[in-house]
Amino acid sequence: MLDFRYTIIEILVIISIFGCNKNQITSERIPSVTTAKVTNIGVTEVICGGIISDDGGSPIITAGVCWSDSPIPSVLNKVSSGVISCDGTFLSKITDLEGGRTYFIRAYSENSYGIGYGTTVVFKTLNGIDEVLTEPVTNLTDTSATLNGKIVIANMPSTDIIFEFGQTYNYESKKMLSQKPITQTTNENVSVTINGLIPGTTYHYRIKAISNSDTIYGTDMTFNTLIKDADGNVYHTIQIGNQTWMQENLRTTKYSNGDLIGTTSTPSLDISGINYPQYQWPCSMAAAGRYYTYYTIIDSRNICPPGWHVPSDDEWTSLTDYLSDNNYGFEGNRLKISKSLAAQSGWEEDSAPGNVGNDQASNNKSRFTGLASGGRYSNGVVEFVNHHGIWWSSSESSDDFAFFRCIGYIPGVVFRGHFNKAYGLPIRCVKNN
């Protein structure tokens, strides 16, 4: 019995010893490696490596990192080898990553007995574009415009830049940047030219960047296409409330069908005794366009460009009511809205706060850009230049008189009055509904 027990014990000891030795041999033969911290994280590349703490008793064949978008990367996925230094450390540069994506990475080391892995580290690449900025339009005409934007830091080869535009916030149209895709740039200005636009129309637009990982939008901006009169003069337009107005006084010498309006043989000719005079004269203030008699307004050939007309008295009231109701009045005064309509220069200096001639740099909050162009009496005398901005309405007050609107006459307030229809006044056109 004694021999039998010793035989069993010996067998168990031998099994135990061999089992331990097998585990020790396995752990020694496969290299031990630790994954280093991921550094220099960019849009398409990072740096990572590891430390070999035990070569397993066999020379290291290769070492590096492997990565994947799955939690347990291996050498069957993408790998990058590193140069091993004397202390067992190595670094690898990983390229061709995609911006804004999460990756899993771990170090590996291989000898003749197998591959050892370090722990898995998670990192996320940066987005390719930090910001896109919508910039003001340039090269504006009646049917075209150049849309501009800026890209702030782009390093992603798969980034497309698109400009969206349309008459509403839905941006019914789009145009892609021709030099796509954007890559390896900082603060780059980009632009596209769009054609086939409708004259005198408000458009919304913005820049958009699309990558594999993200879509970034610039802010919404607007522009108004120009309009042309029969002489080919172009005008800027401005949206005020629900109305679209010219930003300049009319300058045409023709009706919209091309017929000449005509003028007096001398600019100062007295036309007081003429019935229904249809005349125009250049304004004394050159930038202020021309003076027109009321009779040119009611001519069926239309003095304004197609799709536009001279505002009625009610339409002028809609404009002034909108300004009064939307805090355009000086220091909250609903009546004192003249400064919001007046241009920022050209007015006689005035010491009274709230008047158009006082602190002119603060004028024109509405961007109407009203000039102190004055007017022409029917006897040929021009008055009120640098004092009053006056514009016809299309509404008559009697057989011989028609309504007008004036800024500067009662300082700070928009004045409504009527003049003889043979007087010459500037005209602002408003867009048809």
Coordinates of C-alpha atoms in Angstrom, one line a residue:
M1 CA 0.0 0.0 0.0
L2 CA 2.8 2.4 0.9
D3 CA 4.4 2.0 -2.5
F4 CA 1.1 2.6 -4.2
R5 CA 0.5 5.8 -2.3
Y6 CA 3.9 7.1 -3.1
T7 CA 3.3 6.3 -6.7
I8 CA 0.1 8.3 -6.7
I9 CA 1.8 11.3 -5.0
E10 CA 4.6 11.2 -7.4
I11 CA 2.3 11.2 -10.3
L12 CA 0.3 14.2 -8.9
V13 CA 3.5 16.1 -8.3
I14 CA 4.8 15.4 -11.7
I15 CA 1.5 16.5 -13.3
S16 CA 1.5 19.6 -11.1
I17 CA 5.0 20.5 -12.0
F18 CA 4.6 20.0 -15.7
G19 CA 1.3 22.0 -15.6
C20 CA 3.1 25.0 -14.0
N21 CA 6.0 24.7 -16.2
K22 CA 3.7 24.7 -19.3
N23 CA 2.0 27.9 -18.1
Q24 CA 5.4 29.6 -17.4
I25 CA 6.7 28.6 -20.8
T26 CA 3.7 30.0 -22.6
S27 CA 3.8 33.3 -20.7
E28 CA 7.5 33.7 -21.3
R29 CA 7.4 32.8 -25.0
I30 CA 4.7 35.3 -26.1
P31 CA 5.9 38.9 -25.8
S32 CA 4.4 41.2 -23.2
V33 CA 3.5 44.7 -24.4
T34 CA 1.7 47.7 -23.1
T35 CA -0.2 50.2 -25.3
A36 CA 1.0 53.8 -25.0
K37 CA -1.3 56.8 -24.9
V38 CA -2.6 58.1 -28.2
T39 CA -1.1 61.5 -29.0
N40 CA -1.0 64.1 -31.8
I41 CA -4.7 63.4 -32.6
G42 CA -5.6 65.1 -35.8
V43 CA -8.3 64.7 -38.5
T44 CA -6.7 61.9 -40.5
E45 CA -3.7 60.8 -38.4
V46 CA -2.5 60.1 -34.8
I47 CA 0.6 58.7 -33.1
C48 CA 0.5 55.7 -30.9
G49 CA 3.0 52.9 -29.8
G50 CA 3.8 50.7 -26.9
I51 CA 6.4 49.3 -24.6
I52 CA 7.7 45.7 -24.8
S53 CA 8.3 44.6 -21.2
D54 CA 9.2 41.0 -22.0
D55 CA 10.4 39.5 -25.3
G56 CA 9.4 36.0 -24.2
G57 CA 12.9 34.8 -24.5
S58 CA 12.9 35.0 -28.2
P59 CA 13.9 37.9 -30.5
I60 CA 11.1 40.3 -31.5
I61 CA 10.2 40.0 -35.1
T62 CA 8.0 43.0 -35.4
A63 CA 6.1 45.4 -33.2
G64 CA 3.5 48.1 -33.8
V65 CA -0.1 49.0 -33.4
C66 CA -3.3 47.7 -34.9
W67 CA -6.6 49.5 -35.1
S68 CA -10.2 49.1 -36.1
D69 CA -13.6 50.6 -35.6
S70 CA -14.5 47.4 -33.7
P71 CA -13.6 47.0 -29.9
I72 CA -11.0 44.3 -30.3
P73 CA -8.5 45.2 -33.1
S74 CA -5.9 42.6 -34.2
V75 CA -3.2 42.3 -36.8
L76 CA -5.9 41.0 -39.1
N77 CA -7.1 44.6 -39.2
K78 CA -5.0 47.6 -40.2
V79 CA -1.5 47.7 -38.7
S80 CA 1.5 50.1 -38.5
S81 CA 4.9 48.8 -37.4
G82 CA 7.3 50.8 -35.3
V83 CA 11.0 51.1 -34.7
I84 CA 11.9 49.5 -31.4
S85 CA 14.4 51.4 -29.3
C86 CA 16.8 49.9 -26.7
D87 CA 14.4 50.3 -23.9
G88 CA 11.7 48.4 -25.7
T89 CA 9.6 51.4 -26.7
F90 CA 8.3 52.1 -30.2
L91 CA 6.0 54.6 -31.9
S92 CA 3.9 54.4 -35.0
K93 CA 2.2 57.1 -37.1
I94 CA -1.3 56.1 -38.2
T95 CA -2.6 57.8 -41.4
D96 CA -5.5 57.7 -43.7
L97 CA -8.1 57.9 -40.9
E98 CA -11.4 59.6 -41.3
G99 CA -12.2 62.7 -39.4
G100 CA -14.7 62.7 -36.5
R101 CA -14.7 58.9 -36.1
T102 CA -14.1 56.7 -33.1
Y103 CA -11.3 54.1 -33.3
F104 CA -10.0 51.3 -31.1
I105 CA -6.2 50.7 -31.1
R106 CA -3.7 48.5 -29.2
A107 CA -0.1 47.7 -29.4
Y108 CA 1.2 44.3 -30.5
S109 CA 4.6 42.5 -30.4
E110 CA 5.5 39.3 -32.2
N111 CA 8.3 36.8 -31.7
S112 CA 8.7 33.2 -33.1
Y113 CA 6.2 31.9 -30.6
G114 CA 3.3 34.2 -31.3
I115 CA 1.8 37.7 -30.9
G116 CA 1.2 39.5 -27.6
Y117 CA -1.3 42.4 -27.4
G118 CA -1.6 45.4 -25.1
T119 CA -4.8 46.8 -23.7
T120 CA -7.2 48.5 -26.1
V121 CA -7.3 52.3 -26.1
V122 CA -10.2 54.3 -27.6
F123 CA -9.7 57.7 -29.4
K124 CA -11.7 59.9 -31.8
T125 CA -10.2 61.9 -34.7
L126 CA -11.0 65.6 -35.0
N127 CA -13.5 66.9 -37.4
G128 CA -12.1 68.1 -40.6
I129 CA -13.7 71.5 -40.5
D130 CA -13.9 73.5 -37.3
E131 CA -16.2 76.2 -38.7
V132 CA -17.6 77.5 -41.9
L133 CA -18.6 81.2 -42.3
T134 CA -21.1 82.6 -44.7
E135 CA -19.7 85.9 -46.1
P136 CA -21.4 88.8 -48.0
V137 CA -22.1 88.4 -51.7
T138 CA -20.0 90.2 -54.4
N139 CA -20.4 90.9 -58.1
L140 CA -24.1 91.5 -57.6
T141 CA -26.2 92.1 -60.8
D142 CA -29.9 91.9 -61.6
T143 CA -29.6 88.1 -62.5
S144 CA -26.4 86.9 -60.9
A145 CA -24.3 87.0 -57.7
T146 CA -21.1 85.5 -56.3
L147 CA -21.7 83.7 -53.0
N148 CA -18.8 83.8 -50.6
G149 CA -17.7 81.8 -47.6
K150 CA -14.7 80.9 -45.4
I151 CA -13.5 77.6 -44.2
V152 CA -11.8 77.6 -40.8
I153 CA -9.3 74.7 -40.6
A154 CA -10.0 71.9 -43.1
N155 CA -7.9 68.8 -43.2
M156 CA -10.3 66.2 -44.5
P157 CA -9.9 65.0 -48.0
S158 CA -13.6 63.9 -48.2
T159 CA -15.1 67.3 -47.5
D160 CA -17.5 68.8 -50.0
I161 CA -18.4 72.5 -49.9
I162 CA -21.9 73.5 -51.1
F163 CA -23.7 76.8 -51.2
E164 CA -27.4 76.6 -50.7
F165 CA -29.7 79.4 -51.9
G166 CA -33.3 80.3 -52.6
Q167 CA -36.1 82.7 -51.9
T168 CA -36.9 81.0 -48.6
Y169 CA -35.2 79.3 -45.7
N170 CA -35.8 76.0 -47.6
Y171 CA -32.9 76.9 -50.0
E172 CA -34.5 75.6 -53.1
S173 CA -31.2 75.4 -55.1
K174 CA -27.6 74.5 -54.4
K175 CA -24.2 74.7 -56.1
M176 CA -21.1 72.7 -55.2
L177 CA -17.7 74.3 -55.0
S178 CA -15.7 73.5 -58.1
Q179 CA -12.4 73.0 -56.3
K180 CA -13.7 70.0 -54.3
P181 CA -12.9 68.3 -52.1
I182 CA -11.3 70.8 -49.7
T183 CA -8.1 69.4 -48.1
Q184 CA -5.2 70.6 -46.0
T185 CA -6.0 74.2 -45.6
T186 CA -6.6 76.9 -43.0
N187 CA -9.0 79.9 -43.3
E188 CA -9.6 79.4 -47.0
N189 CA -12.0 81.8 -48.8
V190 CA -14.3 80.0 -51.2
S191 CA -16.9 81.2 -53.6
V192 CA -19.4 80.2 -56.4
T193 CA -21.2 82.3 -59.0
I194 CA -24.9 81.7 -59.5
N195 CA -26.9 82.9 -62.5
G196 CA -30.5 83.0 -63.7
L197 CA -31.8 84.9 -60.6
I198 CA -34.9 87.1 -60.6
P199 CA -34.2 90.9 -60.7
G200 CA -35.1 92.8 -57.5
T201 CA -35.7 89.6 -55.5
T202 CA -34.5 88.7 -51.9
Y203 CA -32.5 85.5 -51.7
H204 CA -31.4 83.5 -48.7
Y205 CA -28.1 81.7 -48.8
R206 CA -25.5 79.8 -46.6
I207 CA -22.4 77.7 -46.9
K208 CA -22.4 74.0 -46.0
A209 CA -19.6 71.5 -45.5
I210 CA -20.3 67.8 -45.8
S211 CA -17.8 65.1 -44.7
N212 CA -18.1 61.4 -44.0
S213 CA -18.6 62.1 -40.3
D214 CA -20.4 65.5 -40.1
T215 CA -22.3 68.3 -41.8
I216 CA -21.6 71.9 -40.7
Y217 CA -23.6 74.9 -41.7
G218 CA -22.8 78.6 -42.0
T219 CA -25.3 81.2 -40.9
D220 CA -28.1 82.3 -43.1
M221 CA -27.6 85.6 -45.0
T222 CA -29.7 87.4 -47.6
F223 CA -29.1 89.6 -50.6
N224 CA -31.3 91.4 -53.1
T225 CA -30.6 91.2 -56.8
L226 CA -30.4 94.5 -58.6
I227 CA -33.0 95.9 -61.0
K228 CA -32.5 97.9 -64.3
D229 CA -34.5 100.7 -65.8
A230 CA -35.1 101.3 -69.5
D231 CA -31.8 103.3 -69.6
G232 CA -29.8 100.4 -68.2
N233 CA -29.3 102.1 -64.8
V234 CA -29.1 99.5 -62.0
Y235 CA -30.6 99.9 -58.5
H236 CA -30.1 98.1 -55.2
T237 CA -33.2 96.9 -53.4
I238 CA -34.0 96.5 -49.8
Q239 CA -36.7 94.5 -47.9
I240 CA -38.5 96.5 -45.2
G241 CA -41.3 94.6 -43.6
N242 CA -43.3 93.0 -46.3
Q243 CA -42.3 95.5 -48.9
T244 CA -39.3 95.6 -51.3
W245 CA -38.0 99.1 -52.1
M246 CA -35.4 100.6 -54.3
Q247 CA -32.4 101.9 -52.3
E248 CA -31.8 104.8 -54.8
N249 CA -34.0 107.4 -56.4
L250 CA -35.1 106.7 -60.0
R251 CA -32.7 107.9 -62.7
T252 CA -34.4 106.9 -66.0
T253 CA -35.1 109.2 -68.9
K254 CA -37.4 106.7 -70.5
Y255 CA -40.6 104.8 -69.8
S256 CA -40.3 101.0 -69.4
N257 CA -41.2 100.5 -73.1
G258 CA -38.2 102.6 -74.1
D259 CA -40.1 105.8 -75.0
L260 CA -38.4 109.0 -74.0
I261 CA -40.1 111.0 -71.2
G262 CA -38.7 114.3 -72.4
T263 CA -37.5 117.4 -70.6
T264 CA -37.8 121.2 -71.0
S265 CA -35.4 123.0 -73.4
T266 CA -33.9 124.7 -70.4
P267 CA -33.9 123.0 -67.0
S268 CA -35.3 126.1 -65.3
L269 CA -38.2 126.6 -67.7
D270 CA -41.5 127.7 -66.1
I271 CA -44.2 125.1 -66.8
S272 CA -46.8 126.5 -64.5
G273 CA -49.2 127.2 -67.4
I274 CA -48.9 123.8 -69.1
N275 CA -51.6 121.1 -68.6
Y276 CA -50.4 117.6 -68.0
P277 CA -46.6 118.2 -68.4
Q278 CA -44.7 115.0 -68.6
Y279 CA -41.1 116.0 -67.9
Q280 CA -38.0 115.0 -66.0
W281 CA -34.8 116.8 -65.0
P282 CA -31.5 115.8 -63.3
C283 CA -31.6 116.5 -59.6
S284 CA -29.4 119.2 -58.3
M285 CA -27.7 116.6 -56.0
A286 CA -26.1 114.4 -58.6
A287 CA -26.4 111.2 -56.7
A288 CA -30.2 111.7 -56.1
G289 CA -31.4 110.7 -59.6
R290 CA -34.0 112.9 -61.4
Y291 CA -37.0 115.0 -60.7
Y292 CA -40.3 114.0 -62.4
T293 CA -43.7 115.6 -62.7
Y294 CA -46.7 113.7 -61.3
Y295 CA -48.0 113.2 -64.8
T296 CA -45.2 110.9 -65.7
I297 CA -46.3 108.6 -62.9
I298 CA -49.8 108.0 -64.2
D299 CA -48.7 107.3 -67.7
S300 CA -49.6 103.7 -68.7
R301 CA -46.1 103.1 -70.2
N302 CA -44.8 102.9 -66.5
I303 CA -41.9 104.9 -65.4
C304 CA -40.6 102.1 -63.1
P305 CA -38.8 98.9 -64.2
P306 CA -41.2 96.0 -65.1
G307 CA -42.6 94.5 -61.9
W308 CA -42.2 97.7 -60.0
H309 CA -44.4 100.8 -59.5
V310 CA -44.5 104.2 -57.8
P311 CA -45.9 103.6 -54.3
S312 CA -49.4 104.8 -53.4
D313 CA -50.1 107.0 -50.4
D314 CA -51.3 103.8 -48.5
E315 CA -48.1 102.0 -49.4
W316 CA -46.0 104.9 -47.9
T317 CA -48.2 104.6 -44.8
S318 CA -47.5 100.9 -44.6
L319 CA -43.7 101.7 -44.6
T320 CA -43.9 104.3 -41.9
D321 CA -46.3 102.2 -39.8
Y322 CA -43.8 99.3 -40.0
L323 CA -41.0 101.5 -38.8
S324 CA -43.0 103.0 -36.0
D325 CA -44.2 99.6 -34.8
N326 CA -40.8 98.0 -34.9
N327 CA -38.7 100.3 -32.8
Y328 CA -37.1 102.4 -35.6
G329 CA -38.1 105.6 -33.9
F330 CA -35.4 107.8 -32.2
E331 CA -35.1 106.7 -28.5
G332 CA -38.3 104.8 -28.8
N333 CA -40.4 107.7 -30.1
R334 CA -42.8 106.2 -32.6
L335 CA -43.1 109.5 -34.6
K336 CA -39.4 110.2 -34.9
I337 CA -38.6 107.7 -37.7
S338 CA -36.9 110.1 -40.2
K339 CA -33.4 109.2 -39.1
S340 CA -34.1 105.6 -39.8
L341 CA -34.9 106.5 -43.5
A342 CA -32.2 109.3 -44.0
A343 CA -28.9 108.7 -45.6
Q344 CA -25.8 109.0 -43.4
S345 CA -24.5 112.1 -45.2
G346 CA -25.6 115.1 -47.3
W347 CA -27.9 116.8 -44.7
E348 CA -27.4 120.2 -43.2
E349 CA -25.9 119.9 -39.8
D350 CA -28.5 120.1 -36.9
S351 CA -27.7 120.3 -33.2
A352 CA -31.0 118.8 -32.1
P353 CA -30.9 115.1 -31.2
G354 CA -33.3 113.0 -33.2
N355 CA -33.2 115.2 -36.3
V356 CA -31.8 113.9 -39.6
G357 CA -29.0 116.4 -39.6
N358 CA -27.8 115.5 -36.1
D359 CA -25.3 112.6 -35.7
Q360 CA -25.7 111.6 -39.3
A361 CA -23.6 108.5 -38.9
S362 CA -26.4 107.0 -36.8
N363 CA -29.0 107.5 -39.6
N364 CA -30.4 104.9 -42.0
K365 CA -31.2 102.1 -39.6
S366 CA -33.8 100.9 -42.2
R367 CA -31.2 101.1 -45.0
F368 CA -33.7 103.1 -47.1
T369 CA -30.9 105.6 -47.8
G370 CA -33.1 108.7 -48.3
L371 CA -31.1 111.7 -49.7
A372 CA -31.8 115.4 -49.1
S373 CA -32.5 115.9 -52.8
G374 CA -35.1 118.6 -52.6
G375 CA -37.6 119.3 -55.4
R376 CA -38.4 121.6 -58.4
Y377 CA -41.3 124.1 -58.3
S378 CA -43.3 124.3 -61.5
N379 CA -41.8 127.8 -62.1
G380 CA -38.4 126.1 -62.5
V381 CA -36.9 127.0 -59.1
V382 CA -35.2 124.1 -57.2
E383 CA -35.5 124.2 -53.4
F384 CA -34.8 122.2 -50.3
V385 CA -31.5 120.5 -51.4
N386 CA -29.6 119.3 -48.3
H387 CA -32.7 120.1 -46.2
H388 CA -35.5 117.8 -47.4
G389 CA -35.9 114.3 -48.9
I390 CA -39.2 114.3 -50.9
W391 CA -40.8 111.5 -53.0
W392 CA -44.0 111.4 -55.0
S393 CA -46.8 108.9 -54.2
S394 CA -49.1 107.7 -57.0
S395 CA -52.2 109.0 -55.2
E396 CA -53.8 112.3 -56.0
S397 CA -55.4 114.5 -53.4
S398 CA -57.4 116.5 -56.0
D399 CA -57.4 117.3 -59.7
D400 CA -54.3 119.4 -59.4
F401 CA -52.5 118.0 -56.4
A402 CA -51.0 114.7 -55.4
F403 CA -49.6 113.3 -52.1
F404 CA -45.9 113.1 -51.2
R405 CA -43.7 112.0 -48.3
C406 CA -40.9 114.1 -46.9
I407 CA -38.2 113.8 -44.3
G408 CA -36.4 116.8 -42.9
Y409 CA -39.3 119.3 -43.2
I410 CA -40.4 118.6 -39.7
P411 CA -37.2 117.4 -38.2
G412 CA -37.4 113.8 -37.0
V413 CA -40.8 113.1 -38.4
V414 CA -42.0 111.8 -41.7
F415 CA -44.3 114.5 -43.2
R416 CA -47.2 113.8 -45.5
G417 CA -48.4 116.6 -47.7
H418 CA -49.5 117.4 -51.3
F419 CA -47.9 119.4 -54.1
N420 CA -49.0 120.6 -57.5
K421 CA -48.8 117.8 -60.0
A422 CA -46.5 120.0 -62.2
Y423 CA -43.8 120.0 -59.5
G424 CA -40.7 117.9 -60.0
L425 CA -40.0 115.4 -57.3
P426 CA -37.8 112.3 -56.9
I427 CA -39.4 108.9 -57.2
R428 CA -38.8 105.7 -55.3
C429 CA -40.2 102.5 -56.8
V430 CA -41.6 99.6 -54.8
K431 CA -42.0 96.0 -56.0
N432 CA -45.4 94.7 -57.1
N433 CA -46.9 92.1 -54.7

